């Protein structure tokens, strides 16, 4: 495969294209992709969004309906692009669906990227790739989990992206406007404090997902892998207690923690030190800054003073 340029420098339209807009292909125009698309358009860049079915029109975003897992999908992708962001999600939780979304689809996009000689590729992965499950800290070099099909497929896709000089961003616990399932579960009393050893949660607000991707698109010489999480991995009980207080609810009685399920992604604390050192500044550095406006906007409640 012809490789894209080897980290040739930041994709600044003002510096590298004589004032012309950077042309970005977003493969997987979902929750994060749409937020990123709005940011790119706002700064004057050109966006082509690939999705299975056309959605509502967004000013400045050209949509392309395409099944990226089809054998000849690469031929239908535009050739006049400068950067690619691959941010898809599988249709279901199965090995076949993960292979299709993360391996087959990415392979097609990388073919098109090589033909276009793009300057930057970003692949959004997950912190579910890590082996750690006892509350320890992890960073970009920590041991990976090869015991589940989901982790194996994500790691396989990461290797594909990196072989094309792509940058991997491992995201955790994405939340934000319209994605408040955990917050609603706390409000309904379905989630309560748990007895037993501390269990840590890692998260990142949707706007910081988009912000971190945009930052990595424009970074002169990025590292191969970054952890996309906020500053504050927190014990689940701490998060639940804070949310209940903000929702005006009394403290909950501790319950016995449920047994880990097949979907359990591990008990760990993820460090964003590398992303921070690269110069990214978080808009929502912890769950407190992120959830407070959601309580007011999405639930219609004023946070407690």
Short mmCIF file of N, CA, C and O in Angstrom, two decimals, residues 159-285:
data_model
loop_
_atom_site.label_atom_id
_atom_site.label_comp_id
_atom_site.label_asym_id
_atom_site.label_seq_id
_atom_site.Cartn_x
_atom_site.Cartn_y
_atom_site.Cartn_z
N UNK A 159 -3.45 -1.21 14.50
CA UNK A 159 -2.23 -1.57 13.77
C UNK A 159 -2.34 -1.20 12.30
O UNK A 159 -1.36 -0.76 11.69
N UNK A 160 -3.54 -1.38 11.73
CA UNK A 160 -3.75 -0.96 10.34
C UNK A 160 -3.54 0.55 10.20
O UNK A 160 -2.86 1.01 9.27
N UNK A 161 -4.15 1.31 11.10
CA UNK A 161 -4.03 2.77 11.03
C UNK A 161 -2.58 3.21 11.20
O UNK A 161 -2.08 4.07 10.46
N UNK A 162 -1.89 2.62 12.15
CA UNK A 162 -0.50 3.01 12.41
C UNK A 162 0.42 2.61 11.26
O UNK A 162 1.41 3.30 10.99
N UNK A 163 0.09 1.50 10.57
CA UNK A 163 0.91 1.10 9.42
C UNK A 163 0.81 2.11 8.29
O UNK A 163 1.68 2.16 7.42
N UNK A 164 -0.25 2.92 8.30
CA UNK A 164 -0.42 3.99 7.31
C UNK A 164 -0.04 5.34 7.89
O UNK A 164 -0.47 6.38 7.39
N UNK A 165 0.80 5.33 8.94
CA UNK A 165 1.25 6.55 9.62
C UNK A 165 0.10 7.30 10.27
O UNK A 165 0.16 8.53 10.43
N UNK A 166 -0.97 6.59 10.63
CA UNK A 166 -2.10 7.21 11.28
C UNK A 166 -1.87 7.43 12.77
O UNK A 166 -0.96 6.86 13.37
N UNK A 167 -2.70 8.27 13.35
CA UNK A 167 -2.65 8.58 14.78
C UNK A 167 -3.88 7.94 15.43
O UNK A 167 -5.00 8.12 14.97
N UNK A 168 -3.65 7.21 16.51
CA UNK A 168 -4.72 6.52 17.23
C UNK A 168 -5.10 7.33 18.46
O UNK A 168 -4.23 7.73 19.25
N UNK A 169 -6.40 7.57 18.63
CA UNK A 169 -6.91 8.27 19.81
C UNK A 169 -7.85 7.31 20.54
O UNK A 169 -8.94 7.01 20.05
N UNK A 170 -7.44 6.83 21.71
CA UNK A 170 -8.24 5.88 22.49
C UNK A 170 -9.17 6.65 23.43
O UNK A 170 -8.73 7.28 24.38
N UNK A 171 -10.47 6.57 23.14
CA UNK A 171 -11.47 7.33 23.88
C UNK A 171 -12.13 6.46 24.94
O UNK A 171 -12.20 5.23 24.82
N UNK A 172 -12.68 7.10 25.97
CA UNK A 172 -13.36 6.39 27.05
C UNK A 172 -14.61 7.14 27.47
O UNK A 172 -14.60 8.36 27.57
N UNK A 173 -15.69 6.41 27.72
CA UNK A 173 -16.87 6.97 28.37
C UNK A 173 -17.36 8.27 27.79
O UNK A 173 -17.49 9.27 28.53
N UNK A 174 -17.67 8.30 26.51
CA UNK A 174 -18.12 9.54 25.87
C UNK A 174 -19.52 9.92 26.37
O UNK A 174 -20.43 9.10 26.37
N UNK A 175 -19.67 11.16 26.78
CA UNK A 175 -20.97 11.67 27.23
C UNK A 175 -21.10 13.11 26.75
O UNK A 175 -20.15 13.70 26.23
N UNK A 176 -22.29 13.67 26.92
CA UNK A 176 -22.51 15.05 26.52
C UNK A 176 -23.97 15.28 26.20
O UNK A 176 -24.83 14.44 26.54
N UNK A 177 -24.31 16.38 25.55
CA UNK A 177 -25.71 16.67 25.23
C UNK A 177 -26.37 15.52 24.49
O UNK A 177 -25.85 15.02 23.49
N UNK A 178 -27.51 15.07 25.01
CA UNK A 178 -28.24 13.99 24.37
C UNK A 178 -27.72 12.61 24.70
O UNK A 178 -28.33 11.60 24.32
N UNK A 179 -26.61 12.50 25.42
CA UNK A 179 -26.06 11.20 25.81
C UNK A 179 -25.83 11.21 27.32
O UNK A 179 -24.72 11.39 27.80
N UNK A 180 -26.91 11.02 28.04
CA UNK A 180 -26.87 11.16 29.50
C UNK A 180 -27.50 9.94 30.18
O UNK A 180 -28.14 10.07 31.22
N UNK A 181 -27.32 8.75 29.61
CA UNK A 181 -27.93 7.55 30.17
C UNK A 181 -27.51 7.32 31.62
O UNK A 181 -28.34 6.99 32.48
N UNK A 182 -26.22 7.51 31.92
CA UNK A 182 -25.75 7.30 33.28
C UNK A 182 -26.37 8.32 34.23
O UNK A 182 -26.81 7.98 35.34
N UNK A 183 -26.45 9.55 33.80
CA UNK A 183 -27.05 10.60 34.62
C UNK A 183 -28.51 10.28 34.91
O UNK A 183 -28.98 10.40 36.06
N UNK A 184 -29.25 9.84 33.92
CA UNK A 184 -30.66 9.49 34.13
C UNK A 184 -30.81 8.27 35.05
O UNK A 184 -31.74 8.20 35.85
N UNK A 185 -29.88 7.32 34.93
CA UNK A 185 -29.93 6.14 35.80
C UNK A 185 -29.73 6.53 37.26
O UNK A 185 -30.39 5.99 38.16
N UNK A 186 -28.84 7.49 37.50
CA UNK A 186 -28.65 7.99 38.86
C UNK A 186 -29.90 8.70 39.34
O UNK A 186 -30.36 8.51 40.47
N UNK A 187 -30.48 9.51 38.47
CA UNK A 187 -31.70 10.25 38.83
C UNK A 187 -32.83 9.30 39.21
O UNK A 187 -33.60 9.56 40.15
N UNK A 188 -32.95 8.18 38.49
CA UNK A 188 -34.03 7.21 38.76
C UNK A 188 -33.70 6.25 39.90
O UNK A 188 -34.53 5.42 40.26
N UNK A 189 -32.52 6.35 40.46
CA UNK A 189 -32.14 5.47 41.55
C UNK A 189 -31.70 4.09 41.09
O UNK A 189 -31.54 3.17 41.91
N UNK A 190 -31.44 3.93 39.80
CA UNK A 190 -31.02 2.64 39.27
C UNK A 190 -29.53 2.39 39.48
O UNK A 190 -29.06 1.25 39.43
N UNK A 191 -28.78 3.46 39.72
CA UNK A 191 -27.36 3.37 40.02
C UNK A 191 -27.14 3.97 41.39
O UNK A 191 -27.58 5.08 41.67
N UNK A 192 -26.47 3.23 42.24
CA UNK A 192 -26.24 3.69 43.61
C UNK A 192 -24.80 3.40 44.01
O UNK A 192 -24.04 2.77 43.25
N UNK A 193 -24.42 3.88 45.19
CA UNK A 193 -23.09 3.58 45.71
C UNK A 193 -22.94 2.07 45.88
O UNK A 193 -23.91 1.37 46.19
N UNK A 194 -21.72 1.58 45.68
CA UNK A 194 -21.47 0.14 45.78
C UNK A 194 -20.44 -0.14 46.85
O UNK A 194 -19.48 0.61 47.02
N UNK A 195 -20.64 -1.22 47.59
CA UNK A 195 -19.66 -1.64 48.57
C UNK A 195 -18.53 -2.39 47.86
O UNK A 195 -18.66 -2.77 46.70
N UNK A 196 -17.43 -2.57 48.56
CA UNK A 196 -16.33 -3.31 47.97
C UNK A 196 -15.19 -2.40 47.55
O UNK A 196 -15.20 -1.19 47.82
N UNK A 197 -14.21 -2.95 46.84
CA UNK A 197 -13.04 -2.18 46.41
C UNK A 197 -13.44 -1.04 45.47
O UNK A 197 -14.47 -1.11 44.80
N UNK A 198 -12.64 0.01 45.41
CA UNK A 198 -12.95 1.13 44.52
C UNK A 198 -13.05 0.67 43.07
O UNK A 198 -12.28 -0.18 42.62
N UNK A 199 -14.02 1.25 42.36
CA UNK A 199 -14.16 0.96 40.93
C UNK A 199 -14.11 2.30 40.19
O UNK A 199 -14.91 3.19 40.44
N UNK A 200 -13.17 2.41 39.28
CA UNK A 200 -12.91 3.70 38.64
C UNK A 200 -13.61 3.82 37.29
O UNK A 200 -13.77 2.86 36.56
N UNK A 201 -14.02 5.05 37.00
CA UNK A 201 -14.66 5.39 35.74
C UNK A 201 -13.80 6.42 35.02
O UNK A 201 -13.23 7.32 35.63
N UNK A 202 -13.69 6.26 33.71
CA UNK A 202 -12.97 7.21 32.86
C UNK A 202 -13.95 7.74 31.83
O UNK A 202 -14.78 7.01 31.30
N UNK A 203 -13.85 9.03 31.51
CA UNK A 203 -14.82 9.61 30.58
C UNK A 203 -14.19 10.80 29.85
O UNK A 203 -13.14 11.31 30.25
N UNK A 204 -14.91 11.22 28.81
CA UNK A 204 -14.53 12.43 28.08
C UNK A 204 -15.80 13.01 27.47
O UNK A 204 -16.64 12.29 26.95
N UNK A 205 -15.95 14.31 27.58
CA UNK A 205 -17.11 15.00 27.02
C UNK A 205 -17.00 15.00 25.50
O UNK A 205 -15.91 15.07 24.92
N UNK A 206 -18.15 14.91 24.85
CA UNK A 206 -18.19 14.93 23.39
C UNK A 206 -17.42 16.09 22.79
O UNK A 206 -16.69 15.94 21.79
N UNK A 207 -17.56 17.28 23.38
CA UNK A 207 -16.89 18.46 22.83
C UNK A 207 -15.37 18.35 22.95
O UNK A 207 -14.64 18.89 22.11
N UNK A 208 -14.89 17.65 23.98
CA UNK A 208 -13.45 17.43 24.08
C UNK A 208 -12.99 16.32 23.15
O UNK A 208 -11.83 16.32 22.72
N UNK A 209 -13.87 15.37 22.84
CA UNK A 209 -13.54 14.38 21.80
C UNK A 209 -13.26 15.11 20.49
O UNK A 209 -12.21 14.92 19.85
N UNK A 210 -14.20 15.96 20.09
CA UNK A 210 -14.04 16.71 18.85
C UNK A 210 -12.84 17.65 18.94
O UNK A 210 -12.07 17.78 17.98
N UNK A 211 -12.66 18.28 20.08
CA UNK A 211 -11.54 19.19 20.25
C UNK A 211 -10.20 18.50 20.18
O UNK A 211 -9.25 19.01 19.57
N UNK A 212 -10.11 17.30 20.78
CA UNK A 212 -8.85 16.56 20.74
C UNK A 212 -8.53 16.10 19.33
O UNK A 212 -7.36 16.14 18.90
N UNK A 213 -9.54 15.65 18.59
CA UNK A 213 -9.31 15.23 17.20
C UNK A 213 -8.83 16.42 16.36
O UNK A 213 -7.87 16.30 15.59
N UNK A 214 -9.49 17.54 16.52
CA UNK A 214 -9.10 18.74 15.79
C UNK A 214 -7.66 19.14 16.14
O UNK A 214 -6.86 19.50 15.27
N UNK A 215 -7.33 19.04 17.41
CA UNK A 215 -5.97 19.35 17.88
C UNK A 215 -4.95 18.43 17.21
O UNK A 215 -3.90 18.89 16.74
N UNK A 216 -5.26 17.14 17.13
CA UNK A 216 -4.33 16.18 16.53
C UNK A 216 -4.24 16.34 15.02
O UNK A 216 -3.20 16.05 14.42
N UNK A 217 -5.30 16.80 14.40
CA UNK A 217 -5.25 17.10 12.97
C UNK A 217 -4.25 18.22 12.69
O UNK A 217 -3.59 18.25 11.65
N UNK A 218 -4.14 19.15 13.61
CA UNK A 218 -3.33 20.35 13.40
C UNK A 218 -1.96 20.29 14.07
O UNK A 218 -1.14 21.17 13.86
N UNK A 219 -1.70 19.22 14.83
CA UNK A 219 -0.44 19.11 15.56
C UNK A 219 0.69 18.78 14.58
O UNK A 219 0.55 17.91 13.72
N UNK A 220 1.82 19.47 14.73
CA UNK A 220 2.91 19.33 13.76
C UNK A 220 3.46 17.91 13.70
O UNK A 220 3.54 17.31 12.63
N UNK A 221 3.81 17.32 14.83
CA UNK A 221 4.40 15.98 14.84
C UNK A 221 3.80 15.16 15.98
O UNK A 221 4.40 15.00 17.03
N UNK A 222 2.62 14.61 15.74
CA UNK A 222 1.95 13.86 16.80
C UNK A 222 2.62 12.52 17.08
O UNK A 222 3.31 11.95 16.23
N UNK A 223 2.41 12.02 18.29
CA UNK A 223 2.81 10.66 18.65
C UNK A 223 1.85 9.69 17.97
O UNK A 223 0.76 10.07 17.54
N UNK A 224 2.22 8.40 17.90
CA UNK A 224 1.33 7.43 17.24
C UNK A 224 0.03 7.17 18.00
O UNK A 224 -0.98 6.84 17.38
N UNK A 225 0.04 7.28 19.34
CA UNK A 225 -1.13 6.92 20.15
C UNK A 225 -1.33 7.95 21.25
O UNK A 225 -0.37 8.42 21.87
N UNK A 226 -2.61 8.28 21.50
CA UNK A 226 -2.98 9.15 22.62
C UNK A 226 -4.18 8.57 23.34
O UNK A 226 -5.02 7.89 22.73
N UNK A 227 -4.24 8.85 24.63
CA UNK A 227 -5.42 8.52 25.43
C UNK A 227 -6.34 9.73 25.47
O UNK A 227 -5.92 10.81 25.90
N UNK A 228 -7.58 9.55 25.02
CA UNK A 228 -8.56 10.64 25.02
C UNK A 228 -9.50 10.51 26.20
O UNK A 228 -10.61 9.98 26.07
N UNK A 229 -9.05 10.99 27.35
CA UNK A 229 -9.85 10.98 28.58
C UNK A 229 -9.63 12.30 29.28
O UNK A 229 -8.66 13.00 29.02
N UNK A 230 -10.54 12.64 30.20
CA UNK A 230 -10.36 13.90 30.92
C UNK A 230 -9.31 13.75 32.02
O UNK A 230 -8.67 12.70 32.15
N UNK A 231 -9.15 14.80 32.82
CA UNK A 231 -8.08 14.83 33.82
C UNK A 231 -8.33 13.95 35.03
O UNK A 231 -7.40 13.69 35.79
N UNK A 232 -9.57 13.50 35.22
CA UNK A 232 -9.95 12.99 36.53
C UNK A 232 -10.66 11.65 36.50
O UNK A 232 -11.89 11.60 36.65
N UNK A 233 -9.92 10.53 36.34
CA UNK A 233 -10.57 9.24 36.59
C UNK A 233 -11.10 9.26 38.02
O UNK A 233 -10.41 9.73 38.93
N UNK A 234 -12.32 8.80 38.23
CA UNK A 234 -12.94 8.94 39.55
C UNK A 234 -13.62 7.65 39.95
O UNK A 234 -14.12 6.90 39.11
N UNK A 235 -13.62 7.39 41.27
CA UNK A 235 -14.36 6.23 41.76
C UNK A 235 -15.84 6.39 41.42
O UNK A 235 -16.40 7.49 41.51
N UNK A 236 -16.45 5.30 41.06
CA UNK A 236 -17.87 5.33 40.72
C UNK A 236 -18.69 5.91 41.86
O UNK A 236 -19.61 6.72 41.64
N UNK A 237 -18.38 5.54 43.09
CA UNK A 237 -19.14 6.04 44.23
C UNK A 237 -19.01 7.56 44.35
O UNK A 237 -19.97 8.25 44.74
N UNK A 238 -17.84 8.10 44.04
CA UNK A 238 -17.65 9.55 44.09
C UNK A 238 -18.53 10.25 43.06
O UNK A 238 -19.16 11.27 43.35
N UNK A 239 -18.58 9.69 41.86
CA UNK A 239 -19.40 10.28 40.80
C UNK A 239 -20.87 10.22 41.16
O UNK A 239 -21.62 11.20 41.02
N UNK A 240 -21.32 9.05 41.65
CA UNK A 240 -22.73 8.88 42.02
C UNK A 240 -23.11 9.84 43.13
O UNK A 240 -24.17 10.50 43.07
N UNK A 241 -22.27 9.96 44.15
CA UNK A 241 -22.57 10.85 45.28
C UNK A 241 -22.67 12.30 44.82
O UNK A 241 -23.57 13.04 45.24
N UNK A 242 -21.75 12.72 43.95
CA UNK A 242 -21.77 14.11 43.47
C UNK A 242 -23.02 14.36 42.64
O UNK A 242 -23.67 15.40 42.79
N UNK A 243 -23.36 13.44 41.76
CA UNK A 243 -24.54 13.62 40.91
C UNK A 243 -25.82 13.66 41.74
O UNK A 243 -26.71 14.48 41.49
N UNK A 244 -25.92 12.78 42.71
CA UNK A 244 -27.13 12.78 43.56
C UNK A 244 -27.26 14.11 44.30
O UNK A 244 -28.36 14.65 44.43
N UNK A 245 -26.16 14.65 44.77
CA UNK A 245 -26.22 15.94 45.44
C UNK A 245 -26.66 17.03 44.49
O UNK A 245 -27.51 17.87 44.82
N UNK A 246 -26.09 17.05 43.26
CA UNK A 246 -26.46 18.06 42.27
C UNK A 246 -27.91 17.92 41.83
O UNK A 246 -28.56 18.91 41.47
N UNK A 247 -28.43 16.69 41.87
CA UNK A 247 -29.82 16.45 41.49
C UNK A 247 -30.80 16.68 42.64
O UNK A 247 -32.00 16.54 42.48
N UNK A 248 -30.26 17.05 43.82
CA UNK A 248 -31.11 17.29 44.98
C UNK A 248 -31.63 16.02 45.62
O UNK A 248 -32.66 16.03 46.29
N UNK A 249 -30.91 14.91 45.44
CA UNK A 249 -31.32 13.63 46.01
C UNK A 249 -30.52 13.33 47.27
O UNK A 249 -29.36 13.76 47.40
N UNK A 250 -31.08 12.58 48.20
CA UNK A 250 -30.34 12.21 49.41
C UNK A 250 -29.25 11.20 49.07
O UNK A 250 -29.32 10.52 48.04
N UNK A 251 -28.24 11.07 49.93
CA UNK A 251 -27.21 10.06 49.69
C UNK A 251 -27.83 8.67 49.60
O UNK A 251 -28.82 8.37 50.28
N UNK A 252 -27.28 7.83 48.76
CA UNK A 252 -27.83 6.48 48.58
C UNK A 252 -27.14 5.50 49.52
O UNK A 252 -25.99 5.69 49.92
N UNK A 253 -27.86 4.46 49.88
CA UNK A 253 -27.27 3.38 50.66
C UNK A 253 -26.42 2.50 49.74
O UNK A 253 -26.76 2.29 48.58
N UNK A 254 -25.32 2.00 50.28
CA UNK A 254 -24.43 1.17 49.47
C UNK A 254 -25.08 -0.16 49.14
O UNK A 254 -25.78 -0.75 49.96
N UNK A 255 -24.86 -0.60 47.91
CA UNK A 255 -25.33 -1.90 47.46
C UNK A 255 -24.13 -2.78 47.13
O UNK A 255 -23.05 -2.30 46.86
N UNK A 256 -24.37 -4.07 47.13
CA UNK A 256 -23.31 -4.99 46.73
C UNK A 256 -23.05 -4.82 45.24
O UNK A 256 -23.97 -4.79 44.44
N UNK A 257 -21.80 -4.66 44.88
CA UNK A 257 -21.46 -4.47 43.48
C UNK A 257 -21.82 -5.70 42.67
O UNK A 257 -21.61 -6.83 43.11
N UNK A 258 -22.41 -5.52 41.48
CA UNK A 258 -22.76 -6.66 40.64
C UNK A 258 -21.51 -7.35 40.11
O UNK A 258 -20.44 -6.76 40.04
N UNK A 259 -21.66 -8.61 39.75
CA UNK A 259 -20.55 -9.34 39.15
C UNK A 259 -20.19 -8.73 37.80
O UNK A 259 -21.09 -8.26 37.08
N UNK A 260 -18.91 -8.70 37.45
CA UNK A 260 -18.52 -8.16 36.13
C UNK A 260 -19.25 -8.88 35.01
O UNK A 260 -19.41 -10.08 35.03
N UNK A 261 -19.71 -8.11 34.05
CA UNK A 261 -20.44 -8.69 32.92
C UNK A 261 -19.52 -8.86 31.73
O UNK A 261 -18.37 -8.44 31.74
N UNK A 262 -20.07 -9.48 30.68
CA UNK A 262 -19.29 -9.70 29.46
C UNK A 262 -18.89 -8.38 28.82
O UNK A 262 -17.94 -8.31 28.06
N UNK A 263 -19.63 -7.30 29.14
CA UNK A 263 -19.35 -5.99 28.54
C UNK A 263 -18.44 -5.14 29.42
O UNK A 263 -18.17 -4.00 29.10
N UNK A 264 -18.00 -5.71 30.54
CA UNK A 264 -17.15 -4.96 31.45
C UNK A 264 -15.82 -4.63 30.77
O UNK A 264 -15.14 -5.51 30.26
N UNK A 265 -15.46 -3.36 30.71
CA UNK A 265 -14.25 -2.95 30.02
C UNK A 265 -13.08 -2.76 30.97
O UNK A 265 -12.02 -2.28 30.59
N UNK A 266 -13.23 -3.18 32.22
CA UNK A 266 -12.11 -3.15 33.14
C UNK A 266 -12.13 -1.98 34.09
O UNK A 266 -12.70 -0.93 33.83
N UNK A 267 -11.48 -2.18 35.21
CA UNK A 267 -11.38 -1.19 36.26
C UNK A 267 -9.97 -0.61 36.19
O UNK A 267 -9.00 -1.27 36.54
N UNK A 268 -9.87 0.63 35.72
CA UNK A 268 -8.55 1.23 35.49
C UNK A 268 -8.65 2.74 35.60
O UNK A 268 -9.73 3.31 35.58
N UNK A 269 -7.49 3.36 35.69
CA UNK A 269 -7.40 4.82 35.67
C UNK A 269 -6.52 5.22 34.49
O UNK A 269 -5.35 4.85 34.43
N UNK A 270 -7.11 5.94 33.56
CA UNK A 270 -6.43 6.30 32.31
C UNK A 270 -5.79 7.68 32.42
O UNK A 270 -6.44 8.63 32.83
N UNK A 271 -4.55 7.76 32.03
CA UNK A 271 -3.81 9.03 32.09
C UNK A 271 -3.83 9.75 30.75
O UNK A 271 -3.52 9.17 29.71
N UNK A 272 -4.16 11.04 30.78
CA UNK A 272 -4.15 11.85 29.56
C UNK A 272 -2.90 12.73 29.47
O UNK A 272 -2.87 13.72 28.75
N UNK A 273 -1.84 12.34 30.21
CA UNK A 273 -0.65 13.19 30.31
C UNK A 273 -0.05 13.49 28.94
O UNK A 273 0.39 14.62 28.67
N UNK A 274 -0.02 12.50 28.05
CA UNK A 274 0.58 12.73 26.72
C UNK A 274 -0.23 13.75 25.93
O UNK A 274 0.33 14.64 25.29
N UNK A 275 -1.55 13.63 25.96
CA UNK A 275 -2.40 14.57 25.24
C UNK A 275 -2.25 15.97 25.83
O UNK A 275 -2.18 16.97 25.09
N UNK A 276 -2.18 16.06 27.15
CA UNK A 276 -1.97 17.36 27.79
C UNK A 276 -0.64 17.97 27.39
O UNK A 276 -0.55 19.17 27.08
N UNK A 277 0.41 17.15 27.39
CA UNK A 277 1.74 17.67 27.04
C UNK A 277 1.79 18.16 25.60
O UNK A 277 2.59 19.04 25.26
N UNK A 278 0.94 17.61 24.75
CA UNK A 278 0.93 18.03 23.35
C UNK A 278 0.32 19.41 23.16
O UNK A 278 0.38 19.99 22.08
N UNK A 279 -0.31 19.92 24.23
CA UNK A 279 -0.86 21.27 24.17
C UNK A 279 -2.37 21.35 24.19
O UNK A 279 -2.92 22.46 24.13
N UNK A 280 -3.06 20.20 24.30
CA UNK A 280 -4.52 20.27 24.30
C UNK A 280 -5.03 20.72 25.67
O UNK A 280 -4.62 20.20 26.71
N UNK A 281 -5.95 21.68 25.67
CA UNK A 281 -6.57 22.19 26.90
C UNK A 281 -8.03 21.75 26.93
O UNK A 281 -8.81 22.06 26.02
N UNK A 282 -8.41 21.02 27.95
CA UNK A 282 -9.76 20.49 28.06
C UNK A 282 -10.78 21.57 28.42
O UNK A 282 -10.53 22.39 29.31
N UNK A 283 -11.89 21.52 27.73
CA UNK A 283 -13.00 22.41 28.08
C UNK A 283 -13.70 21.89 29.33
O UNK A 283 -14.18 22.66 30.15
N UNK A 284 -13.77 20.57 29.45
CA UNK A 284 -14.40 19.92 30.61
C UNK A 284 -13.39 18.98 31.24
O UNK A 284 -13.35 17.78 30.92
N UNK A 285 -12.53 19.48 32.14
CA UNK A 285 -11.43 18.67 32.68
C UNK A 285 -11.86 17.55 33.62
O UNK A 285 -11.06 16.67 33.92
#
